[in-house]
PDB file of C-alpha atoms and ligand atoms in Angstrom:
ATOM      1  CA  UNK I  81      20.145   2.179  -4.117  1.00 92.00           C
ATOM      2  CA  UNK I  82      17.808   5.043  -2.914  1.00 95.00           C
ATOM      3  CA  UNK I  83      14.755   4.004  -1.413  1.00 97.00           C
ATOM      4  CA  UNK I  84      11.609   6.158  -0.679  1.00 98.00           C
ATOM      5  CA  UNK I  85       9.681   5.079   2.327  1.00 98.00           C
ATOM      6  CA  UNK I  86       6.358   5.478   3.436  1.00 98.00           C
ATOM      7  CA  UNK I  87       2.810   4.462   4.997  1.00 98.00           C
ATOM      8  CA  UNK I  88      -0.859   5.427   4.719  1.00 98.00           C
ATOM      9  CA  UNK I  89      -0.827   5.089   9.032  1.00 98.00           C
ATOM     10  CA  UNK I  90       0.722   8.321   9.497  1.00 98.00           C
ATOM     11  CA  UNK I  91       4.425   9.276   9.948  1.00 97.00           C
ATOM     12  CA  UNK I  92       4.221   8.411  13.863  1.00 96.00           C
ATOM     13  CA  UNK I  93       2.575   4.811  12.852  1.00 97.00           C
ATOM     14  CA  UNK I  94       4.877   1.769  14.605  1.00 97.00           C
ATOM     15  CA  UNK I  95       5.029   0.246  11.545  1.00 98.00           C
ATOM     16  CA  UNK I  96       6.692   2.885   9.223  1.00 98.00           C
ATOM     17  CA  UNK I  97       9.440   2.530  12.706  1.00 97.00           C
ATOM     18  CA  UNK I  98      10.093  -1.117  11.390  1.00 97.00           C
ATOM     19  CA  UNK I  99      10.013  -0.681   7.731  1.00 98.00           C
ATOM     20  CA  UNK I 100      12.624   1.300   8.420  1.00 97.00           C
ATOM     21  CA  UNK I 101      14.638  -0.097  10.625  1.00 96.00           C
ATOM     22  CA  UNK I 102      13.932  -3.443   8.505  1.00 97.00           C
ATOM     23  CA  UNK I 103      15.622  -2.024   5.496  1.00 97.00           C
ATOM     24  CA  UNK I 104      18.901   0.248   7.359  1.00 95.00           C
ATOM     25  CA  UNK I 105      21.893  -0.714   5.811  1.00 94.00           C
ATOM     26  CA  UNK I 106      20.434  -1.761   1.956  1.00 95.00           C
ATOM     27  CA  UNK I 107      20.684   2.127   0.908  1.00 95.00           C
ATOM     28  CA  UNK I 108      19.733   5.750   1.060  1.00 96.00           C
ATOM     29  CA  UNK I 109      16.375   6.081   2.915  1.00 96.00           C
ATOM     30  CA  UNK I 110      14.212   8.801   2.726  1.00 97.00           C
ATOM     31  CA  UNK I 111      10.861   8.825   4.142  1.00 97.00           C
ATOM     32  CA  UNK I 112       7.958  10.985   3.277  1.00 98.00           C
ATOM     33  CA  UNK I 113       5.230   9.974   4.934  1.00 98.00           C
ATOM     34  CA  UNK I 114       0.898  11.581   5.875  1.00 98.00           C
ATOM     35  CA  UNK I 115       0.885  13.659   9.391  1.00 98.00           C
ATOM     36  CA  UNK I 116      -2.594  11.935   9.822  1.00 98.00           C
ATOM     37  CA  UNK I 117      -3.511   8.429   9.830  1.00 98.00           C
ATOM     38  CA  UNK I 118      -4.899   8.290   6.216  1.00 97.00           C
ATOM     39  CA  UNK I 119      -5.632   4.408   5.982  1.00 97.00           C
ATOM     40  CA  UNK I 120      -8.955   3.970   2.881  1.00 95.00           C
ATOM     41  CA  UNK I 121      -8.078   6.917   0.838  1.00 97.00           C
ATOM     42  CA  UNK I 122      -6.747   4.491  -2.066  1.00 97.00           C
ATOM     43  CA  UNK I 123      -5.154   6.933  -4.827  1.00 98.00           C
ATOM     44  CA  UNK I 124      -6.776  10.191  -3.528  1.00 98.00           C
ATOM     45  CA  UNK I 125      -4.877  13.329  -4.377  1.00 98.00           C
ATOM     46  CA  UNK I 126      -5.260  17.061  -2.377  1.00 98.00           C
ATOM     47  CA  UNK I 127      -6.268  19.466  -5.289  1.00 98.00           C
ATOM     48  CA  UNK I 128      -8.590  21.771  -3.287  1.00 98.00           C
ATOM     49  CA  UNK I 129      -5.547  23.320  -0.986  1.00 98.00           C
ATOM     50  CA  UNK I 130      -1.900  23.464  -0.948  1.00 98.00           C
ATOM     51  CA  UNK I 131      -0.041  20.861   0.790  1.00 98.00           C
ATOM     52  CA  UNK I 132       3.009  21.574   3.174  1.00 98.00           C
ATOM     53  CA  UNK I 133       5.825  19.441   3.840  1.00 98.00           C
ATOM     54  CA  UNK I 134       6.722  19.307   7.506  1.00 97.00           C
ATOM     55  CA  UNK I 135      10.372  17.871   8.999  1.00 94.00           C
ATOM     56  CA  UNK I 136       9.897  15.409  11.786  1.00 92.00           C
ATOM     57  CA  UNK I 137      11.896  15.323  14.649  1.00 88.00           C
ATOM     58  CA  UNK I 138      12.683  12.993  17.620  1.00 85.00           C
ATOM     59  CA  UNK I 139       9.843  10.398  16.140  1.00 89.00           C
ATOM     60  CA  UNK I 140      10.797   6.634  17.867  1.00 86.00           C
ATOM     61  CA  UNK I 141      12.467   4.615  15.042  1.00 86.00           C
ATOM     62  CA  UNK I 142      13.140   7.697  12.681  1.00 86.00           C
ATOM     63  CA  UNK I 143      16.685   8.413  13.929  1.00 77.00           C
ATOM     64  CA  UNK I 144      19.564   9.607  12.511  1.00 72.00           C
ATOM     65  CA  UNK I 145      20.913   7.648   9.203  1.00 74.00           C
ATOM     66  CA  UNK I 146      18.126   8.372   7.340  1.00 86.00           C
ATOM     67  CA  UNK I 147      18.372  11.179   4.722  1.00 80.00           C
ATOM     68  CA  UNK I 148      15.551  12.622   5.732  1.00 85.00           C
ATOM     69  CA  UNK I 149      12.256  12.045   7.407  1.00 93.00           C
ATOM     70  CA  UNK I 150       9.230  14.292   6.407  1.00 96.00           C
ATOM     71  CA  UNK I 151       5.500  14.471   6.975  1.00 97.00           C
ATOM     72  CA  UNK I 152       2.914  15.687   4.411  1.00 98.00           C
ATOM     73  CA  UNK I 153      -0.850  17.487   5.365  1.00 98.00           C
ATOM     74  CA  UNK I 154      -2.353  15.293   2.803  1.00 98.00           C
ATOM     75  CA  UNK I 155      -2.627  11.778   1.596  1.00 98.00           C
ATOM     76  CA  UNK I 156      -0.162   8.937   0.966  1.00 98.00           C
ATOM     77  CA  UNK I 157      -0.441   9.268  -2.942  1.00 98.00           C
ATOM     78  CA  UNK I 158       0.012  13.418  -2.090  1.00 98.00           C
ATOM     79  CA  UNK I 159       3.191  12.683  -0.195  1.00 98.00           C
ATOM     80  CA  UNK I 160       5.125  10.223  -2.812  1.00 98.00           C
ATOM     81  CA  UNK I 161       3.767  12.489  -6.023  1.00 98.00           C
ATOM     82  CA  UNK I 162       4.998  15.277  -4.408  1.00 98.00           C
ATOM     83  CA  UNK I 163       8.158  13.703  -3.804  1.00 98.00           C
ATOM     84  CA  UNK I 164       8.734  12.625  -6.922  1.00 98.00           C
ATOM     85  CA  UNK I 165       7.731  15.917  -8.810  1.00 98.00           C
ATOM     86  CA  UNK I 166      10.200  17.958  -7.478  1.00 96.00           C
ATOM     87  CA  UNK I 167      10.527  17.325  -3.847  1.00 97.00           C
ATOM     88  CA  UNK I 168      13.485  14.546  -3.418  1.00 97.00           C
ATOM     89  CA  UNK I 169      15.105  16.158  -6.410  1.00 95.00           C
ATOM     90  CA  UNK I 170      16.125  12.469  -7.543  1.00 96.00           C
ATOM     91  CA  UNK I 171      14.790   9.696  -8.934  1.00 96.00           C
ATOM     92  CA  UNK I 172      14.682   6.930  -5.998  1.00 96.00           C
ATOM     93  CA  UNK I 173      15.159   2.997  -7.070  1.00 94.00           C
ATOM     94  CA  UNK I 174      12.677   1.602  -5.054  1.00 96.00           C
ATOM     95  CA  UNK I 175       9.327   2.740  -3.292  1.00 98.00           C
ATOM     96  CA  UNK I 176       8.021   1.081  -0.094  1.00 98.00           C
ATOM     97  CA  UNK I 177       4.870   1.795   1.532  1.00 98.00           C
ATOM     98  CA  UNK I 178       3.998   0.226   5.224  1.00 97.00           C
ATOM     99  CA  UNK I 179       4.271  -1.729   7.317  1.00 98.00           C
ATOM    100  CA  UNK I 180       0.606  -1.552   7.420  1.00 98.00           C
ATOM    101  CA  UNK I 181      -1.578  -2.159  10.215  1.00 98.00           C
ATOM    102  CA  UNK I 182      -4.272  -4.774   8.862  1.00 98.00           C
ATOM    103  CA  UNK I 183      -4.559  -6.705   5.931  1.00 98.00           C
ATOM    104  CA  UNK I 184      -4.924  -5.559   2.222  1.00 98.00           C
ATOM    105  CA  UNK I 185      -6.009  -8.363   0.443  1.00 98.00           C
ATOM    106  CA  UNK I 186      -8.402  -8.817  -2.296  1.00 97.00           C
ATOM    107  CA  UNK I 187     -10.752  -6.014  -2.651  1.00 95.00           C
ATOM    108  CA  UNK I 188      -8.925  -3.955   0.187  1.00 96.00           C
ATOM    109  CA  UNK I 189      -6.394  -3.081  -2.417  1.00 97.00           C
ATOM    110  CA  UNK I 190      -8.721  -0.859  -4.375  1.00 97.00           C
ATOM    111  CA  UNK I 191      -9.444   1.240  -0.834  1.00 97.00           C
ATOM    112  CA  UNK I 192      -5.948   0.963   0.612  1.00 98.00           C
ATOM    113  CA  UNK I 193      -3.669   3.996   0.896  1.00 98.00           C
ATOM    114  CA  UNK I 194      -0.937   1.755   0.870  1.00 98.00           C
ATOM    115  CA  UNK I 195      -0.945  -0.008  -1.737  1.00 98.00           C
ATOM    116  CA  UNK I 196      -1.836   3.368  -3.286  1.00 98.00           C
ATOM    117  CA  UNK I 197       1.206   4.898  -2.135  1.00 98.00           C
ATOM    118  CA  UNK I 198       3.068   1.791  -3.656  1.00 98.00           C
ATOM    119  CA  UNK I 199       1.343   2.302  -7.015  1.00 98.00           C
ATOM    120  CA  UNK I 200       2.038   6.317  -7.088  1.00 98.00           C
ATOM    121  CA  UNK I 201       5.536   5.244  -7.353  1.00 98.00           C
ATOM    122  CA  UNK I 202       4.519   2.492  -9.534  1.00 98.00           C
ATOM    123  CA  UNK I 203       2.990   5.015 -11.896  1.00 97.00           C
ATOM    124  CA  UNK I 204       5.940   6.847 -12.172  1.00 97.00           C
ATOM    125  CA  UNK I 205       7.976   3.945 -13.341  1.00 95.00           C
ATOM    126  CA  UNK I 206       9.429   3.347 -10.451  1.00 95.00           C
ATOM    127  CA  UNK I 207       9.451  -0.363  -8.605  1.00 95.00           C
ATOM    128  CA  UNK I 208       7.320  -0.454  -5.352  1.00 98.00           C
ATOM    129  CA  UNK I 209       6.466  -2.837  -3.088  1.00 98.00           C
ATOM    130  CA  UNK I 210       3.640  -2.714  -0.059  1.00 98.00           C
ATOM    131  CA  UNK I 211       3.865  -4.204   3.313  1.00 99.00           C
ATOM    132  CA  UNK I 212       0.873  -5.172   5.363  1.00 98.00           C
ATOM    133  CA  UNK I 213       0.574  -7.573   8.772  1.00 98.00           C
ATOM    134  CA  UNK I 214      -2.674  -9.754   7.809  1.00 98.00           C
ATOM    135  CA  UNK I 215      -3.846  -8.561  11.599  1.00 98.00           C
ATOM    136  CA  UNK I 216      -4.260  -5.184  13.373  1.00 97.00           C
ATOM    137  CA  UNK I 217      -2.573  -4.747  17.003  1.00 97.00           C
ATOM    138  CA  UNK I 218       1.317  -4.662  15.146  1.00 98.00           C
ATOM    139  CA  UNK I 219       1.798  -8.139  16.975  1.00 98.00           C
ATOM    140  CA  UNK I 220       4.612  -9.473  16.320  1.00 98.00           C
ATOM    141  CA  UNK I 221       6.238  -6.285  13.792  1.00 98.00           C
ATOM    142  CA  UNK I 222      10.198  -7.367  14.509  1.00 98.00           C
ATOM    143  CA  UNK I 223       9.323 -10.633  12.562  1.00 98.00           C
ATOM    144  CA  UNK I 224       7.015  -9.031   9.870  1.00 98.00           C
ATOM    145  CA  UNK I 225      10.203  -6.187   9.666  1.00 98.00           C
ATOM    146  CA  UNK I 226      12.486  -9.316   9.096  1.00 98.00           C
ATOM    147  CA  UNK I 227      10.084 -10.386   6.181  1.00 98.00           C
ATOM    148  CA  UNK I 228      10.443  -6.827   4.988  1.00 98.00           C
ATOM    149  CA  UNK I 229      14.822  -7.190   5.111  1.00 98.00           C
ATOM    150  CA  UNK I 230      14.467 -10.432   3.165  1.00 98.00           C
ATOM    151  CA  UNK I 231      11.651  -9.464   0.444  1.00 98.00           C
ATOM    152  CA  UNK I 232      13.968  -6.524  -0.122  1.00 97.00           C
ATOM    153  CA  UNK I 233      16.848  -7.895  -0.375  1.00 96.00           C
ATOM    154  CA  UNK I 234      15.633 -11.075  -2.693  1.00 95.00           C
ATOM    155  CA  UNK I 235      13.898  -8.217  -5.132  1.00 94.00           C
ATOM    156  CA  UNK I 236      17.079  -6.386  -5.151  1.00 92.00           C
ATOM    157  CA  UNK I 237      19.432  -9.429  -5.993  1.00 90.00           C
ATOM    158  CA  UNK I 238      17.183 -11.052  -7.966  1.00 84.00           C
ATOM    159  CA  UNK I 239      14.945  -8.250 -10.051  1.00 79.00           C
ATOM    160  CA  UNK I 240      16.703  -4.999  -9.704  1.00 75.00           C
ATOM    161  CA  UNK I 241      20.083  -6.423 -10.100  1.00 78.00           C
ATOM    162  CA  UNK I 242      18.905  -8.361 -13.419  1.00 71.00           C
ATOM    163  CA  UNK I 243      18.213  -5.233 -14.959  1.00 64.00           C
ATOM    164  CA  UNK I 244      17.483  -1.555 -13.363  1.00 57.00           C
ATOM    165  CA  UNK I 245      15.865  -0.567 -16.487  1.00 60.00           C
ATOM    166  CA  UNK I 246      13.976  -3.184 -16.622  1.00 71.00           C
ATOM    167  CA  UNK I 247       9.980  -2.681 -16.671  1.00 83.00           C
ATOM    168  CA  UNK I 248       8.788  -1.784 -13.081  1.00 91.00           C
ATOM    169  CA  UNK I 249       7.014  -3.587 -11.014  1.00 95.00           C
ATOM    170  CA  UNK I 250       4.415  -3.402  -7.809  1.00 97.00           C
ATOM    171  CA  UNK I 251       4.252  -6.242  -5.188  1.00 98.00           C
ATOM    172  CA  UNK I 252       1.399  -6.419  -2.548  1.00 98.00           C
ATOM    173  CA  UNK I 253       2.944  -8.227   0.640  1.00 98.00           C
ATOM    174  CA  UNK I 254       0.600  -9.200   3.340  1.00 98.00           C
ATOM    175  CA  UNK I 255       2.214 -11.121   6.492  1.00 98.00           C
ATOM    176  CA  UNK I 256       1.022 -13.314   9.464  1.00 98.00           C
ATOM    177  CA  UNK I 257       1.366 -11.988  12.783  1.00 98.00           C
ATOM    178  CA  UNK I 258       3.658 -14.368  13.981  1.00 98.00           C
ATOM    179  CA  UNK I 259       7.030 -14.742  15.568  1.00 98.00           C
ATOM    180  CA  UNK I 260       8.322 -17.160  12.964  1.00 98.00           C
ATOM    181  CA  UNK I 261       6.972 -15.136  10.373  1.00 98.00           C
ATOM    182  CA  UNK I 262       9.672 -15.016   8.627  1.00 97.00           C
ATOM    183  CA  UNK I 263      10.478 -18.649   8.552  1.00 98.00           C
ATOM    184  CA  UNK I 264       6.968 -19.082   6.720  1.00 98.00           C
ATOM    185  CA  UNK I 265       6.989 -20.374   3.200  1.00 98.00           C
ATOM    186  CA  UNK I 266       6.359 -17.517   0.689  1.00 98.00           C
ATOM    187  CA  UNK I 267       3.438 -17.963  -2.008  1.00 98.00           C
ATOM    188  CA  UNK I 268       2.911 -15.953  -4.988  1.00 98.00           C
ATOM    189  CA  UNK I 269      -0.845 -14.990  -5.461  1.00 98.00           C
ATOM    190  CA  UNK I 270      -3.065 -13.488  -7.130  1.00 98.00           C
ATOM    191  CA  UNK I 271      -5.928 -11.059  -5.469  1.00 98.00           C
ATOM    192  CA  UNK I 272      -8.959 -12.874  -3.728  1.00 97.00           C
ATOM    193  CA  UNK I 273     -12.574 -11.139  -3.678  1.00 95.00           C
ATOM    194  CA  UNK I 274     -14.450 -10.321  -0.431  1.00 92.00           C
ATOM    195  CA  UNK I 275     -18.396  -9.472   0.217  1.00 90.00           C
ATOM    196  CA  UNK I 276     -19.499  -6.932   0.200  1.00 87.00           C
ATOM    197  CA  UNK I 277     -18.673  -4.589   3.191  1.00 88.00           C
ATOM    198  CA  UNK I 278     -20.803  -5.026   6.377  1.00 89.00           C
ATOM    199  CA  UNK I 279     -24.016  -3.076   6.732  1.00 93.00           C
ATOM    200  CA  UNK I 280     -23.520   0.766   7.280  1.00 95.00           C
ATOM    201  CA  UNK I 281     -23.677   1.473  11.449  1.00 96.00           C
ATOM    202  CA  UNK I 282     -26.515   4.405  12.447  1.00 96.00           C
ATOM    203  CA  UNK I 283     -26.184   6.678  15.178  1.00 97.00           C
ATOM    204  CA  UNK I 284     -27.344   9.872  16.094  1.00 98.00           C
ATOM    205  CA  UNK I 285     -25.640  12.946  16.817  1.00 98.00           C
ATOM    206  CA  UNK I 286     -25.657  15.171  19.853  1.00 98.00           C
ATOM    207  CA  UNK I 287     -27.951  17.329  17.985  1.00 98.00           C
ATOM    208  CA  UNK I 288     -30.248  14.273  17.047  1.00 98.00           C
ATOM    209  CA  UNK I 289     -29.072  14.287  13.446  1.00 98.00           C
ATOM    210  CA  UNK I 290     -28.355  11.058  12.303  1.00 97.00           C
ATOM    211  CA  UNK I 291     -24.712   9.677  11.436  1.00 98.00           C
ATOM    212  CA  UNK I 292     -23.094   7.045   9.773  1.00 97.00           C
ATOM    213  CA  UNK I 293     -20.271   5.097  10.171  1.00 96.00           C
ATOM    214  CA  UNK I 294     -18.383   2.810   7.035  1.00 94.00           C
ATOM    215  CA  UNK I 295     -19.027  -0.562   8.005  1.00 92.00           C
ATOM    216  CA  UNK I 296     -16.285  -3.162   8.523  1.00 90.00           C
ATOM    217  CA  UNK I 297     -14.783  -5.116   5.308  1.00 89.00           C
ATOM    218  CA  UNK I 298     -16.935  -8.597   4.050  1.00 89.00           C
ATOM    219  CA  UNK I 299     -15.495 -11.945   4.524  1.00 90.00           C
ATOM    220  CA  UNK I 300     -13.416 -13.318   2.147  1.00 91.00           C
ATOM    221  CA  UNK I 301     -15.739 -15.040  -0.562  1.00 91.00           C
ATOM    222  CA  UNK I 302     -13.371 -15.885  -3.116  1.00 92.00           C
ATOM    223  CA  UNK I 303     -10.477 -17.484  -0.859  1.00 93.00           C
ATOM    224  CA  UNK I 304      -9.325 -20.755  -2.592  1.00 96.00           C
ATOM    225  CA  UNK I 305      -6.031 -21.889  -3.272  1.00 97.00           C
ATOM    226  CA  UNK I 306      -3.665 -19.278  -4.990  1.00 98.00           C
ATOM    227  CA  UNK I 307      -5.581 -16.624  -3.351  1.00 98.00           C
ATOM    228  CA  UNK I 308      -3.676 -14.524  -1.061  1.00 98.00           C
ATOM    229  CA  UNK I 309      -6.612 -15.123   1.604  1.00 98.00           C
ATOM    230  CA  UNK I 310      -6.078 -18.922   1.125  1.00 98.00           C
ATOM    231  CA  UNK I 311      -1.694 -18.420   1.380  1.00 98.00           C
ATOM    232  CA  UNK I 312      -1.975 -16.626   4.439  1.00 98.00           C
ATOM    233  CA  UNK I 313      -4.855 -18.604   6.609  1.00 97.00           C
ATOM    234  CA  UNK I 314      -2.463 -21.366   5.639  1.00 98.00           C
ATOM    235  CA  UNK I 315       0.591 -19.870   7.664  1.00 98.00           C
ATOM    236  CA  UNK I 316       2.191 -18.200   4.571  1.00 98.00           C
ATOM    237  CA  UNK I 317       3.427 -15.130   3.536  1.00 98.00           C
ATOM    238  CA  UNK I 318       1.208 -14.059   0.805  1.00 98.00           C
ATOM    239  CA  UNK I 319       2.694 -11.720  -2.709  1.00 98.00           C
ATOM    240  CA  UNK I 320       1.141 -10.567  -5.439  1.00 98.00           C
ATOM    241  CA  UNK I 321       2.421  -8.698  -8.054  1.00 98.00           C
ATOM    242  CA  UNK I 322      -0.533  -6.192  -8.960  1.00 98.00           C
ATOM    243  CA  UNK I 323      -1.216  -4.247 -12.430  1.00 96.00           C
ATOM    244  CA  UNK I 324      -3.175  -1.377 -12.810  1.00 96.00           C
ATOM    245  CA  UNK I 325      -5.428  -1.201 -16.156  1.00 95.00           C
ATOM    246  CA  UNK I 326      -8.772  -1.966 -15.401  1.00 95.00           C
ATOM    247  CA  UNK I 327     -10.024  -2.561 -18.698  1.00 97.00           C
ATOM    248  CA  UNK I 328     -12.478  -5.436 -19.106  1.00 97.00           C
ATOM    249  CA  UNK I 329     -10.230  -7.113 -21.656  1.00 97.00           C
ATOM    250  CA  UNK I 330     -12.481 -10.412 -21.989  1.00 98.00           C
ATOM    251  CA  UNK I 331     -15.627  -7.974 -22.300  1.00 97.00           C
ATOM    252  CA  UNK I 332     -14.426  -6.099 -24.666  1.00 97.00           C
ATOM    253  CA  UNK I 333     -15.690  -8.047 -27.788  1.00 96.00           C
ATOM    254  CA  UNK I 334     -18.972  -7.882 -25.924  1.00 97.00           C
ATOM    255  CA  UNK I 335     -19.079  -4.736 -25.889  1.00 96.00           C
ATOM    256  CA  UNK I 336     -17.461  -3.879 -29.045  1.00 96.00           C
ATOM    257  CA  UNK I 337     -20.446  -5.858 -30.728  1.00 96.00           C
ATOM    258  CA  UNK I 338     -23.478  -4.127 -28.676  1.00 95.00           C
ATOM    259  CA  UNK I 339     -22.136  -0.042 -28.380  1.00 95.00           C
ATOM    260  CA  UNK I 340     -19.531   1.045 -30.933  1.00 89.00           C
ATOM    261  CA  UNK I 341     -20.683   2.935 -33.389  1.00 81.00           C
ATOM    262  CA  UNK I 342     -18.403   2.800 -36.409  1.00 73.00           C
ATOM    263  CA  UNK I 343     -20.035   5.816 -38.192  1.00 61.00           C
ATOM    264  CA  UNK I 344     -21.591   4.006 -41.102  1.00 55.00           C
ATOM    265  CA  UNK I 345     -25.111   4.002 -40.064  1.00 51.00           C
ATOM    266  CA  UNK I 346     -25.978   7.252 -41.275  1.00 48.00           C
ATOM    267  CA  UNK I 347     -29.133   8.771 -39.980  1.00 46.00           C
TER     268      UNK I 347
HETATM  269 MN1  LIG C 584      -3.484   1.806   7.103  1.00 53.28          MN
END
């Protein structure tokens, strides 16, 4: 089993430390990971410059054992395509991106670099999972890393095992901050919604130019049960398996009716 690790938090981020250490011992890591915090750039790829692949040394966590550990001048997505158009030189089994610092639930997924980073391997045909702790602070990481060990090892046994050419697969794991976290029941979910994000903050510049900062994430809005806002408010640990067309399938009569043109009405 060779697993590719990384994180949209950076290469230095605590929580690419425990996803690590959470998995030693269930295969081959490798971990290419973004020099540079790179959390909201969802699928983005560098096309404007050349990227460079950096070695990493003496990084807390990202010892010896590991087949290699790498850093990338560009984005998550940058750092696994890379890797898996020529870089690693082999195809890995398994992709894992995290553990990320804050949730990524609902609408977060389409920002989130990784889930992204997840999905880049997902795209390829490879199976990937994504970690996230529902809170920021990485309170309470050992137990979310012993989450990690046990998703792993479950999707291993139970999905890769079954069949390693079967269809591949990408899981979105978000877990409570909490010491037993690993204890908590697991639900399977599907995505909630949130509102809209928080108005846009103003300032001005040193030069009296005005600036503007992203504002925080909405509530969640649609958070009922089967959510994974509902699983993990109510002490779970929350997975959903994602997809990634984004047709409108149940428009698509609707829309069939009112815009194609089939070529028959002459003019
Ligand atoms: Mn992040």
């Amino acid at each position: 089993m060779r697993i590719l690790i990384t994180n949209d938090d950076g290469y230095l981020a605590p929580g690419l430390a425990a996803l690590v250490a959470a998995v030693q011992g269930l295969g081959q890591i490798e971990v290419i990971a973004p020099e540079q915090n790179a959390s909201g750039t969802s699928n983005a790829l560098t096309l404007n410059r050349p990227l460079q692949v950096f070695q990493a040394h003496n990084v807390p966590g990202l010892g010896p054992g590991l087949a290699g550990v790498r850093f990338v001048n560009g984005t998550p997505s940058d750092g696994v395509h890379v890797a898996l158009t020529g870089l690693l030189g082999y195809r890995p089994d398994l992709v894992l991106s995290g553990i990320n610092q804050g949730a990524n639930m609902g609408d977060d997924t389409l920002y989130s670099g990784t889930v992204a980073a997840a999905m880049e391997g997902y795209l390829f045909g490879i199976p990937a999972i994504a970690f996230s702790q529902v809170n920021k602070g990485w309170v309470e990481l050992e137990a979310a890393g012993r989450v990690v060990r046990s998703v792993v090892q479950q999707v291993m046994q139970q999905v890769l095992a079954a069949g390693l050419s079967g269809p591949p697969f990408l899981l979105n794991v978000n877990i409570p901050n909490r010491p037993d976290a690993d204890a908590l029941p697991r639900q399977v979910t599907h995505l909630g919604r949130r509102h809209a994000s928080e108005a846009v903050i103003r300032q001005t510049n040193p030069r009296g130019e005005p600036i503007y900062w992203i504002g925080p994430a909405g509530d969640a809005r649609e958070a009922g049960e089967g959510t994974d806002f509902h699983a993990t408010a109510n002490g779970c640990v929350s997975i959903t398996p994602l997809q990634v067309d984004l047709t409108d399938h149940a428009g698509l009569p609707g829309w069939r009716a009112r815009l194609a043109m089939d070529g028959s009405a002459g003019g």
